[in-house]
Structure formats: structure tokens, C-alpha cells
Amino acid sequence: MDGSNHPETAPVLILLGPPGAGKGTQARVLQEKFGLVQLSTGDLLRGAVAAGTKAGKEAKAVMEAGGLVSDSIVLEVLSDRLSEPDCAAGVVLDGFPRTTGQAEALDEMLAVSGQKINAAIALEVDNVKMVLRIAGRFTCGDCGEGYHDTFKPTTTDGVCDGCGSTNMTRRADDNAQTVMSRLDAYQLQTEPLISYYDAKGALSRVDAMGDIEAIGQSIAQIVSKVTA
Ligand code: ADP
Ligand code: ADP
Ligand code: ZN
């Protein structure tokens, strides 16, 4: 023992918030600042749909309608990814858990390896304003950097600041109709997790209506504290 109080297990952080709250944006910031791996179940599921796997085939229609994919499929894609070696550095969960069942399954999964979550960080936003954030969202198809038509445009029109690619993509489910279903699903099924983590003493709240950099700094302060 070196006398320090560094945890012996890798950090596990959760970003909670409705669609458009900035989970993906801030997870990428944490990935760079702290060397953690961003795990987005949305990205994993979109990958499974594109690859045409059994899980992907089952998830496709639900995602297009803006509902929640079943816990069993989500847990399958997540636990496969979590068992890959790079995740040993620690992870930022972005978009997972989204139901109490998923949260309980995560606790059990971590307990097996003597781990537990370091913090659940709730990004607090005005849900109604999320429609605008989602409508303007686009992503670099090559490096995954996220942008926004108004709030985070690329420096040169159509060219990724990070990697120079012009392969920009927009999600099929980022349309006005589906967004309402996704916000409803958040309120009904995911918002109760705020109390779930609060009761465990693991919850931190961040005002996520400000600018991206300032929010990133608030989150980084929390992460530094819980991983010290
Ligand atoms: P989530 O992963 O929670 O759905 P994203 O990180 O993809 O959210 O952000 C949704 C959209 O809003 C993106 O286009 C992103 O560039 C933009 N965005 C993220 N954070 C902010 C912010 N604090 N202010 C304004 N726009 C933001
Ligand atoms: P957003 O960033 O807008 O919150 P995501 O990329 O996280 O969206 O998720 C897109 C879609 O993938 C969701 O609307 C849902 O259908 C599905 N999905 C992602 N993560 C989960 C999860 N943990 N549980 C159930 N469904 C999920
Ligand atoms: Zn790029």
C-alpha cells in the first residue's frame, strides 16, 4: 500500500438527462480529460442495427418510434462492450441506465468485480428546450464529434473541426415527432433514477443550460472529487 486513497477499481460514472441534455457532448469531454471510455448504449444499439445483429433487428423499430429498447437487449450489448479490455481504464455511461431494472442490473454487474458507481451526474435542463437542441444536432460520421447548427457549428461549413471529414450525419430519430416520445419515455422511465441514485448518496446535479465549456468544468470538478 502506498498510503494514498486512490480507489483500487476503475471509475464508473453515469450521465443522466433527457435526450439533448448534452450527455454525449460531455462524455467526450470526460473521455479526453480523464482517459475514461465513453459508453453510449444509443451508439451501441445503432451499431447493432447497422450490423443487422439479432439484437439490432429487435431494437430497430422501437428506436425509430422513440421508445425504450428492452432491458435484456440493452444489457446484452452493454455487458459485451464492458468486458472489452479498454474499459478497464474506467467508463462514462452515456444514456444508460434508463430504467430502474437497468440500474439494478448495473449494480449487480459491478458488484461481481467488487466495483460500484462513483457518481451519477444529473444534467438539469429545461426539457421543452431540448427539442431545439435535438433538431439541430449533427455528428461527424468519422470521428464521432457532435455539433449543432446554432449552438456548436463547425468552423468551416460542413467540415469536422476535429478530423477534417465532410461525412456529417443526422440521426433518423432526431425528428420532431419522435422527440416527443423520447422525452415522454425519459420522464416516465428514466427520471425516477435521479431519486434512486440520490438515495444511495451517489447523485450530483449540474445546471446544464449554460455553455458547453462551463458545464464541462462543473462536471470535471465533480469527477475529480469522486475519483480522487
Ligand atoms: P444527448 O447525448 O444528451 O442526447 P448531445 O450531447 O448529443 O445530447 O447534445 C444534443 C445537441 O445539443 C448537440 O447538437 C450538441 O452539440 C448540443 N449541445 C450540447 N450541450 C449544449 C449546451 N450546453 N448548449 C447548447 N447546445 C448544446
Ligand atoms: P439521446 O442521446 O437522444 O438521449 P441515445 O443515442 O442515447 O439518444 O438513444 C437513442 C435511442 O436508443 C433511444 O431513444 C432508445 O430507443 C435507445 N436506447 C439507448 N439507450 C437505451 C437504454 N439504456 N435503454 C433503452 N433504450 C435505449
Ligand atoms: Zn470528425
Coordinates of N, CA and C in Angstrom, one line a residue, residues 35-209:
G35 N -9.3 10.3 -19.5 CA -8.9 9.0 -20.1 C -9.9 7.9 -19.9
L36 N -11.1 8.3 -19.7 CA -12.2 7.3 -19.5 C -12.8 6.9 -20.9
V37 N -13.5 5.8 -20.9 CA -14.1 5.3 -22.1 C -15.6 5.7 -22.1
Q38 N -16.0 6.4 -23.2 CA -17.4 6.7 -23.3 C -18.2 5.5 -23.8
L39 N -19.2 5.1 -23.0 CA -20.1 4.0 -23.4 C -21.5 4.5 -23.6
S40 N -21.9 4.7 -24.9 CA -23.2 5.1 -25.2 C -24.0 4.0 -25.7
T41 N -25.1 3.6 -24.9 CA -25.9 2.5 -25.4 C -26.6 2.8 -26.7
G42 N -26.9 4.2 -26.9 CA -27.5 4.6 -28.1 C -26.6 4.2 -29.3
D43 N -25.3 4.6 -29.1 CA -24.3 4.3 -30.2 C -24.2 2.7 -30.4
L44 N -24.1 2.0 -29.3 CA -24.0 0.5 -29.4 C -25.2 0.0 -30.1
L45 N -26.4 0.5 -29.8 CA -27.6 -0.1 -30.4 C -27.7 0.3 -31.9
R46 N -27.3 1.6 -32.2 CA -27.2 2.0 -33.6 C -26.2 1.1 -34.4
G47 N -25.1 0.7 -33.7 CA -24.1 -0.2 -34.3 C -24.7 -1.5 -34.6
A48 N -25.5 -2.0 -33.6 CA -26.1 -3.3 -33.8 C -27.2 -3.3 -34.9
V49 N -27.9 -2.2 -35.0 CA -28.9 -2.1 -36.1 C -28.2 -2.1 -37.4
A50 N -27.1 -1.3 -37.5 CA -26.4 -1.2 -38.8 C -25.7 -2.6 -39.2
A51 N -25.3 -3.3 -38.2 CA -24.7 -4.6 -38.4 C -25.7 -5.7 -38.7
G52 N -27.0 -5.4 -38.4 CA -28.0 -6.4 -38.6 C -28.0 -7.6 -37.7
T53 N -27.4 -7.4 -36.5 CA -27.4 -8.5 -35.5 C -28.8 -8.8 -35.0
K54 N -28.9 -9.9 -34.3 CA -30.2 -10.2 -33.7 C -30.8 -9.1 -32.8
A55 N -29.9 -8.6 -31.9 CA -30.3 -7.5 -31.0 C -30.7 -6.3 -31.8
G56 N -29.9 -6.0 -32.9 CA -30.2 -4.8 -33.7 C -31.5 -4.9 -34.4
K57 N -31.8 -6.1 -34.9 CA -33.1 -6.3 -35.6 C -34.3 -6.1 -34.6
E58 N -34.1 -6.6 -33.4 CA -35.2 -6.4 -32.4 C -35.3 -4.9 -32.0
A59 N -34.2 -4.2 -31.9 CA -34.2 -2.8 -31.4 C -34.7 -1.8 -32.4
K60 N -34.5 -2.1 -33.7 CA -34.7 -1.1 -34.8 C -36.1 -0.3 -34.7
A61 N -37.2 -1.0 -34.7 CA -38.5 -0.4 -34.8 C -38.7 0.4 -33.5
V62 N -38.3 -0.1 -32.4 CA -38.5 0.7 -31.1 C -37.8 2.0 -31.1
M63 N -36.5 1.9 -31.6 CA -35.7 3.2 -31.7 C -36.3 4.2 -32.6
E64 N -36.8 3.7 -33.8 CA -37.4 4.6 -34.8 C -38.7 5.3 -34.2
A65 N -39.4 4.6 -33.3 CA -40.6 5.1 -32.7 C -40.3 6.0 -31.5
G66 N -39.1 6.0 -31.0 CA -38.7 6.8 -29.9 C -39.0 6.2 -28.5
G67 N -39.2 4.8 -28.5 CA -39.5 4.1 -27.3 C -38.2 3.6 -26.7
L68 N -38.3 2.9 -25.6 CA -37.1 2.3 -25.0 C -36.9 0.9 -25.4
V69 N -35.7 0.5 -25.8 CA -35.4 -0.9 -26.1 C -35.5 -1.7 -24.9
S70 N -35.8 -3.0 -25.0 CA -36.0 -3.8 -23.8 C -34.7 -3.9 -22.9
D71 N -34.8 -4.0 -21.6 CA -33.7 -4.1 -20.8 C -32.8 -5.3 -21.2
S72 N -33.3 -6.4 -21.6 CA -32.5 -7.6 -21.9 C -31.6 -7.3 -23.1
I73 N -32.1 -6.6 -24.1 CA -31.2 -6.3 -25.3 C -30.1 -5.3 -24.9
V74 N -30.6 -4.3 -24.2 CA -29.6 -3.2 -23.8 C -28.5 -3.8 -22.9
L75 N -28.9 -4.6 -22.0 CA -27.9 -5.2 -21.1 C -27.0 -6.1 -21.8
E76 N -27.5 -6.8 -22.8 CA -26.6 -7.7 -23.6 C -25.5 -6.9 -24.3
V77 N -26.0 -5.8 -25.1 CA -25.0 -5.0 -25.8 C -24.0 -4.3 -24.8
L78 N -24.5 -3.8 -23.7 CA -23.7 -3.1 -22.8 C -22.6 -4.1 -22.1
S79 N -23.1 -5.2 -21.7 CA -22.1 -6.1 -20.9 C -21.1 -6.6 -21.9
D80 N -21.4 -6.9 -23.2 CA -20.4 -7.3 -24.2 C -19.4 -6.2 -24.3
R81 N -19.8 -5.0 -24.4 CA -18.8 -3.9 -24.5 C -18.0 -3.6 -23.3
L82 N -18.7 -3.7 -22.1 CA -18.0 -3.5 -20.8 C -16.8 -4.5 -20.6
S83 N -17.0 -5.7 -21.2 CA -16.0 -6.8 -21.0 C -14.8 -6.6 -21.9
E84 N -14.8 -5.6 -22.8 CA -13.6 -5.4 -23.6 C -12.5 -4.7 -22.8
P85 N -11.2 -5.0 -23.1 CA -10.1 -4.6 -22.2 C -10.0 -3.1 -22.0
D86 N -10.3 -2.3 -23.0 CA -10.1 -0.8 -22.8 C -11.0 -0.3 -21.7
C87 N -12.1 -0.9 -21.4 CA -13.0 -0.4 -20.3 C -12.4 -0.5 -18.9
A88 N -11.3 -1.2 -18.8 CA -10.6 -1.3 -17.5 C -10.1 0.0 -17.1
A89 N -9.9 1.0 -18.0 CA -9.5 2.3 -17.6 C -10.5 3.1 -16.9
G90 N -11.8 2.6 -16.9 CA -12.9 3.4 -16.3 C -13.8 3.8 -17.4
V91 N -15.1 4.0 -17.1 CA -16.1 4.3 -18.1 C -17.0 5.5 -17.7
V92 N -17.5 6.1 -18.7 CA -18.6 7.1 -18.6 C -19.8 6.5 -19.3
L93 N -20.8 6.2 -18.6 CA -22.0 5.7 -19.2 C -22.9 6.8 -19.6
D94 N -23.2 6.8 -20.9 CA -24.0 7.9 -21.5 C -25.3 7.3 -22.1
G95 N -26.4 7.6 -21.4 CA -27.7 7.0 -21.9 C -28.0 5.7 -21.3
F96 N -27.3 5.3 -20.3 CA -27.5 4.0 -19.6 C -27.2 4.3 -18.1
P97 N -27.9 3.8 -17.1 CA -29.2 3.1 -17.2 C -30.3 4.1 -17.6
R98 N -31.4 3.6 -18.1 CA -32.6 4.4 -18.4 C -33.8 3.8 -17.7
T99 N -33.7 2.7 -17.0 CA -34.9 2.2 -16.3 C -34.3 1.7 -14.9
T100 N -35.2 1.5 -13.9 CA -34.8 1.0 -12.6 C -34.2 -0.4 -12.8
G101 N -34.8 -1.2 -13.7 CA -34.3 -2.5 -13.9 C -32.8 -2.5 -14.4
Q102 N -32.5 -1.6 -15.3 CA -31.1 -1.4 -15.8 C -30.2 -1.0 -14.7
A103 N -30.7 -0.1 -13.9 CA -29.8 0.4 -12.8 C -29.5 -0.7 -11.8
E104 N -30.5 -1.5 -11.5 CA -30.3 -2.6 -10.5 C -29.3 -3.7 -11.2
A105 N -29.5 -3.9 -12.5 CA -28.6 -4.9 -13.2 C -27.2 -4.4 -13.2
L106 N -27.0 -3.1 -13.4 CA -25.7 -2.5 -13.4 C -25.0 -2.7 -12.0
D107 N -25.8 -2.4 -11.0 CA -25.2 -2.5 -9.6 C -24.7 -4.0 -9.4
E108 N -25.6 -4.9 -9.9 CA -25.2 -6.4 -9.7 C -24.0 -6.7 -10.5
M109 N -23.9 -6.2 -11.8 CA -22.8 -6.5 -12.7 C -21.5 -6.0 -12.1
L110 N -21.5 -4.8 -11.5 CA -20.3 -4.2 -10.9 C -19.9 -4.9 -9.6
A111 N -20.9 -5.3 -8.8 CA -20.6 -6.0 -7.6 C -19.8 -7.2 -7.8
V112 N -20.0 -7.9 -8.9 CA -19.3 -9.1 -9.2 C -17.8 -8.9 -9.2
S113 N -17.4 -7.7 -9.7 CA -16.0 -7.4 -9.8 C -15.6 -6.4 -8.7
G114 N -16.4 -6.3 -7.6 CA -16.0 -5.5 -6.4 C -16.1 -4.0 -6.7
Q115 N -16.9 -3.6 -7.8 CA -16.9 -2.2 -8.1 C -18.3 -1.6 -7.7
K116 N -18.3 -0.3 -7.7 CA -19.6 0.4 -7.7 C -19.5 1.7 -8.4
I117 N -20.6 2.3 -8.6 CA -20.5 3.6 -9.4 C -19.9 4.7 -8.5
N118 N -19.1 5.5 -9.1 CA -18.5 6.6 -8.3 C -19.5 7.8 -8.2
A119 N -20.2 8.1 -9.3 CA -21.2 9.2 -9.3 C -22.2 9.0 -10.4
A120 N -23.4 9.5 -10.1 CA -24.4 9.7 -11.2 C -24.6 11.2 -11.3
I121 N -24.3 11.7 -12.4 CA -24.3 13.2 -12.6 C -25.6 13.5 -13.4
A122 N -26.5 14.2 -12.8 CA -27.8 14.6 -13.5 C -27.6 15.9 -14.2
L123 N -27.7 15.9 -15.5 CA -27.7 17.2 -16.3 C -29.1 17.8 -16.2
E124 N -29.2 18.9 -15.5 CA -30.5 19.5 -15.3 C -30.8 20.6 -16.4
V125 N -31.9 20.3 -17.2 CA -32.2 21.2 -18.3 C -33.7 21.5 -18.3
D126 N -34.1 22.4 -19.1 CA -35.5 22.7 -19.4 C -35.9 21.7 -20.5
N127 N -36.6 20.7 -20.2 CA -37.0 19.6 -21.1 C -37.5 20.2 -22.4
V128 N -38.4 21.2 -22.3 CA -39.0 21.8 -23.5 C -38.0 22.3 -24.5
K129 N -36.9 22.8 -24.0 CA -35.9 23.4 -24.9 C -35.0 22.3 -25.6
M130 N -35.2 21.1 -25.1 CA -34.4 20.0 -25.7 C -34.8 19.7 -27.2
V131 N -36.0 20.1 -27.5 CA -36.5 19.9 -28.9 C -35.6 20.6 -29.9
L132 N -35.2 21.9 -29.5 CA -34.3 22.7 -30.4 C -32.9 22.1 -30.5
R133 N -32.4 21.6 -29.3 CA -31.1 21.0 -29.4 C -31.1 19.8 -30.3
I134 N -32.1 19.0 -30.2 CA -32.1 17.7 -30.9 C -32.3 18.0 -32.4
A135 N -33.2 19.0 -32.7 CA -33.5 19.3 -34.1 C -32.2 19.8 -34.9
G136 N -31.3 20.4 -34.2 CA -30.1 21.0 -34.8 C -28.8 20.1 -34.7
R137 N -29.0 18.9 -34.1 CA -27.8 18.0 -33.9 C -27.3 17.4 -35.1
F138 N -26.0 17.4 -35.3 CA -25.4 16.5 -36.3 C -24.0 16.0 -35.8
T139 N -23.5 15.0 -36.4 CA -22.4 14.3 -35.9 C -21.4 14.0 -37.0
C140 N -20.1 14.0 -36.7 CA -19.1 13.6 -37.7 C -19.2 12.1 -37.8
G141 N -19.4 11.5 -38.9 CA -19.5 10.1 -39.1 C -18.2 9.4 -39.0
D142 N -17.1 10.2 -39.0 CA -15.8 9.5 -38.9 C -15.2 9.5 -37.5
C143 N -15.2 10.7 -36.9 CA -14.6 10.7 -35.5 C -15.6 10.7 -34.4
G144 N -16.9 11.0 -34.7 CA -18.0 10.9 -33.7 C -18.2 12.3 -33.0
E145 N -17.4 13.3 -33.4 CA -17.6 14.6 -32.7 C -19.0 15.1 -33.0
G146 N -19.7 15.7 -31.9 CA -21.0 16.1 -32.1 C -21.1 17.7 -32.3
Y147 N -22.0 18.1 -33.1 CA -22.2 19.5 -33.4 C -23.6 19.9 -33.3
H148 N -23.8 21.3 -33.5 CA -25.2 21.8 -33.5 C -25.3 22.9 -34.5
D149 N -26.3 23.0 -35.3 CA -26.4 24.0 -36.3 C -26.2 25.4 -35.8
T150 N -26.8 25.7 -34.6 CA -26.7 27.0 -34.0 C -25.8 27.1 -32.8
F151 N -25.8 26.1 -31.9 CA -25.1 26.2 -30.7 C -23.7 25.7 -30.7
K152 N -23.4 24.9 -31.7 CA -22.0 24.4 -31.8 C -21.7 24.1 -33.3
P153 N -21.6 25.1 -34.1 CA -21.4 24.9 -35.6 C -19.9 24.5 -35.8
T154 N -19.7 23.9 -36.9 CA -18.3 23.7 -37.3 C -17.7 25.0 -37.8
T155 N -16.3 25.1 -37.7 CA -15.7 26.4 -38.0 C -15.9 26.6 -39.5
T156 N -15.6 25.6 -40.3 CA -15.9 25.7 -41.8 C -17.1 24.8 -42.1
D157 N -18.0 25.4 -42.8 CA -19.3 24.8 -43.1 C -19.1 23.3 -43.6
G158 N -19.7 22.4 -42.9 CA -19.7 21.0 -43.4 C -18.4 20.2 -43.2
V159 N -17.4 20.8 -42.5 CA -16.1 20.2 -42.3 C -15.9 20.0 -40.8
C160 N -15.6 18.8 -40.4 CA -15.4 18.5 -39.0 C -14.1 19.2 -38.5
D161 N -14.2 19.9 -37.4 CA -13.1 20.6 -36.8 C -12.0 19.6 -36.3
G162 N -12.5 18.5 -35.8 CA -11.6 17.5 -35.2 C -10.8 16.7 -36.2
C163 N -11.4 16.2 -37.3 CA -10.7 15.3 -38.2 C -10.7 15.7 -39.7
G164 N -11.4 16.8 -40.0 CA -11.4 17.3 -41.4 C -12.4 16.6 -42.3
S165 N -13.1 15.6 -41.8 CA -14.1 14.9 -42.6 C -15.3 15.7 -43.0
T166 N -15.9 15.4 -44.2 CA -17.1 16.1 -44.6 C -18.3 15.1 -44.5
N167 N -18.0 14.0 -43.8 CA -19.1 13.0 -43.7 C -19.9 13.2 -42.5
M168 N -20.8 14.2 -42.6 CA -21.6 14.6 -41.4 C -23.0 13.8 -41.5
T169 N -23.4 13.3 -40.3 CA -24.6 12.5 -40.3 C -25.7 13.1 -39.3
R170 N -26.9 12.9 -39.6 CA -28.0 13.2 -38.7 C -28.8 12.0 -38.4
R171 N -29.3 11.9 -37.2 CA -30.0 10.6 -36.8 C -31.4 10.6 -37.3
A172 N -31.9 9.5 -37.7 CA -33.2 9.3 -38.2 C -34.3 9.7 -37.1
D173 N -33.9 9.4 -35.9 CA -34.9 9.6 -34.8 C -34.8 11.0 -34.2
D174 N -34.0 11.9 -34.8 CA -33.9 13.3 -34.3 C -35.0 14.1 -35.1
N175 N -36.2 13.7 -35.1 CA -37.3 14.5 -35.8 C -38.3 14.8 -34.7
A176 N -39.1 15.9 -35.0 CA -40.0 16.5 -34.0 C -40.9 15.5 -33.4
Q177 N -41.4 14.6 -34.2 CA -42.4 13.6 -33.7 C -41.8 12.6 -32.7
T178 N -40.7 12.0 -33.1 CA -40.1 11.0 -32.2 C -39.5 11.7 -31.0
V179 N -39.1 12.9 -31.1 CA -38.5 13.6 -29.9 C -39.5 13.6 -28.8
M180 N -40.8 13.9 -29.1 CA -41.8 13.9 -28.0 C -41.9 12.6 -27.3
S181 N -41.9 11.5 -28.1 CA -42.0 10.2 -27.4 C -40.8 9.9 -26.6
R182 N -39.6 10.4 -27.1 CA -38.4 10.1 -26.3 C -38.4 10.9 -25.0
L183 N -38.9 12.2 -25.1 CA -39.0 13.0 -23.8 C -40.0 12.3 -22.8
D184 N -41.1 11.8 -23.4 CA -42.1 11.1 -22.5 C -41.4 9.9 -21.9
A185 N -40.7 9.1 -22.7 CA -40.0 7.9 -22.1 C -39.1 8.3 -21.0
Y186 N -38.4 9.4 -21.2 CA -37.4 9.9 -20.2 C -38.2 10.2 -18.9
Q187 N -39.3 11.0 -19.0 CA -40.0 11.4 -17.8 C -40.6 10.2 -17.1
L188 N -41.1 9.3 -17.8 CA -41.8 8.2 -17.2 C -40.8 7.1 -16.6
Q189 N -39.8 6.8 -17.4 CA -39.0 5.6 -17.1 C -37.6 5.9 -16.5
T190 N -37.1 7.1 -16.9 CA -35.7 7.4 -16.5 C -35.5 8.4 -15.4
E191 N -36.4 9.3 -15.3 CA -36.3 10.4 -14.3 C -36.3 9.8 -12.9
P192 N -37.1 8.7 -12.6 CA -37.1 8.1 -11.3 C -35.7 7.7 -10.8
L193 N -34.7 7.5 -11.8 CA -33.4 7.1 -11.4 C -32.6 8.2 -10.6
I194 N -33.1 9.5 -10.8 CA -32.5 10.5 -10.0 C -32.7 10.3 -8.5
S195 N -33.9 9.9 -8.1 CA -34.1 9.5 -6.7 C -33.4 8.2 -6.3
Y196 N -33.3 7.3 -7.3 CA -32.6 6.0 -7.0 C -31.1 6.3 -6.6
Y197 N -30.5 7.2 -7.3 CA -29.0 7.5 -7.0 C -28.9 8.5 -5.9
D198 N -29.9 9.3 -5.7 CA -29.9 10.3 -4.6 C -29.9 9.5 -3.3
A199 N -30.8 8.4 -3.3 CA -31.0 7.6 -2.0 C -29.7 6.9 -1.7
K200 N -28.9 6.6 -2.7 CA -27.6 5.9 -2.5 C -26.5 6.9 -2.1
G201 N -26.8 8.2 -2.1 CA -25.8 9.2 -1.9 C -24.8 9.4 -3.0
A202 N -25.2 9.0 -4.2 CA -24.3 9.0 -5.4 C -24.6 10.1 -6.4
L203 N -25.6 10.9 -6.1 CA -26.1 11.8 -7.1 C -25.4 13.2 -7.0
S204 N -25.0 13.7 -8.1 CA -24.6 15.2 -8.2 C -25.5 15.8 -9.3
R205 N -25.8 17.1 -9.1 CA -26.7 17.8 -10.0 C -25.9 18.9 -10.7
V206 N -26.0 19.1 -12.0 CA -25.3 20.1 -12.7 C -26.3 20.9 -13.5
D207 N -26.3 22.2 -13.4 CA -27.1 23.1 -14.3 C -26.5 22.9 -15.7
A208 N -27.3 22.3 -16.6 CA -26.8 22.1 -18.0 C -27.4 22.9 -19.1
M209 N -27.9 24.1 -18.7 CA -28.5 25.1 -19.6 C -27.5 26.1 -20.1

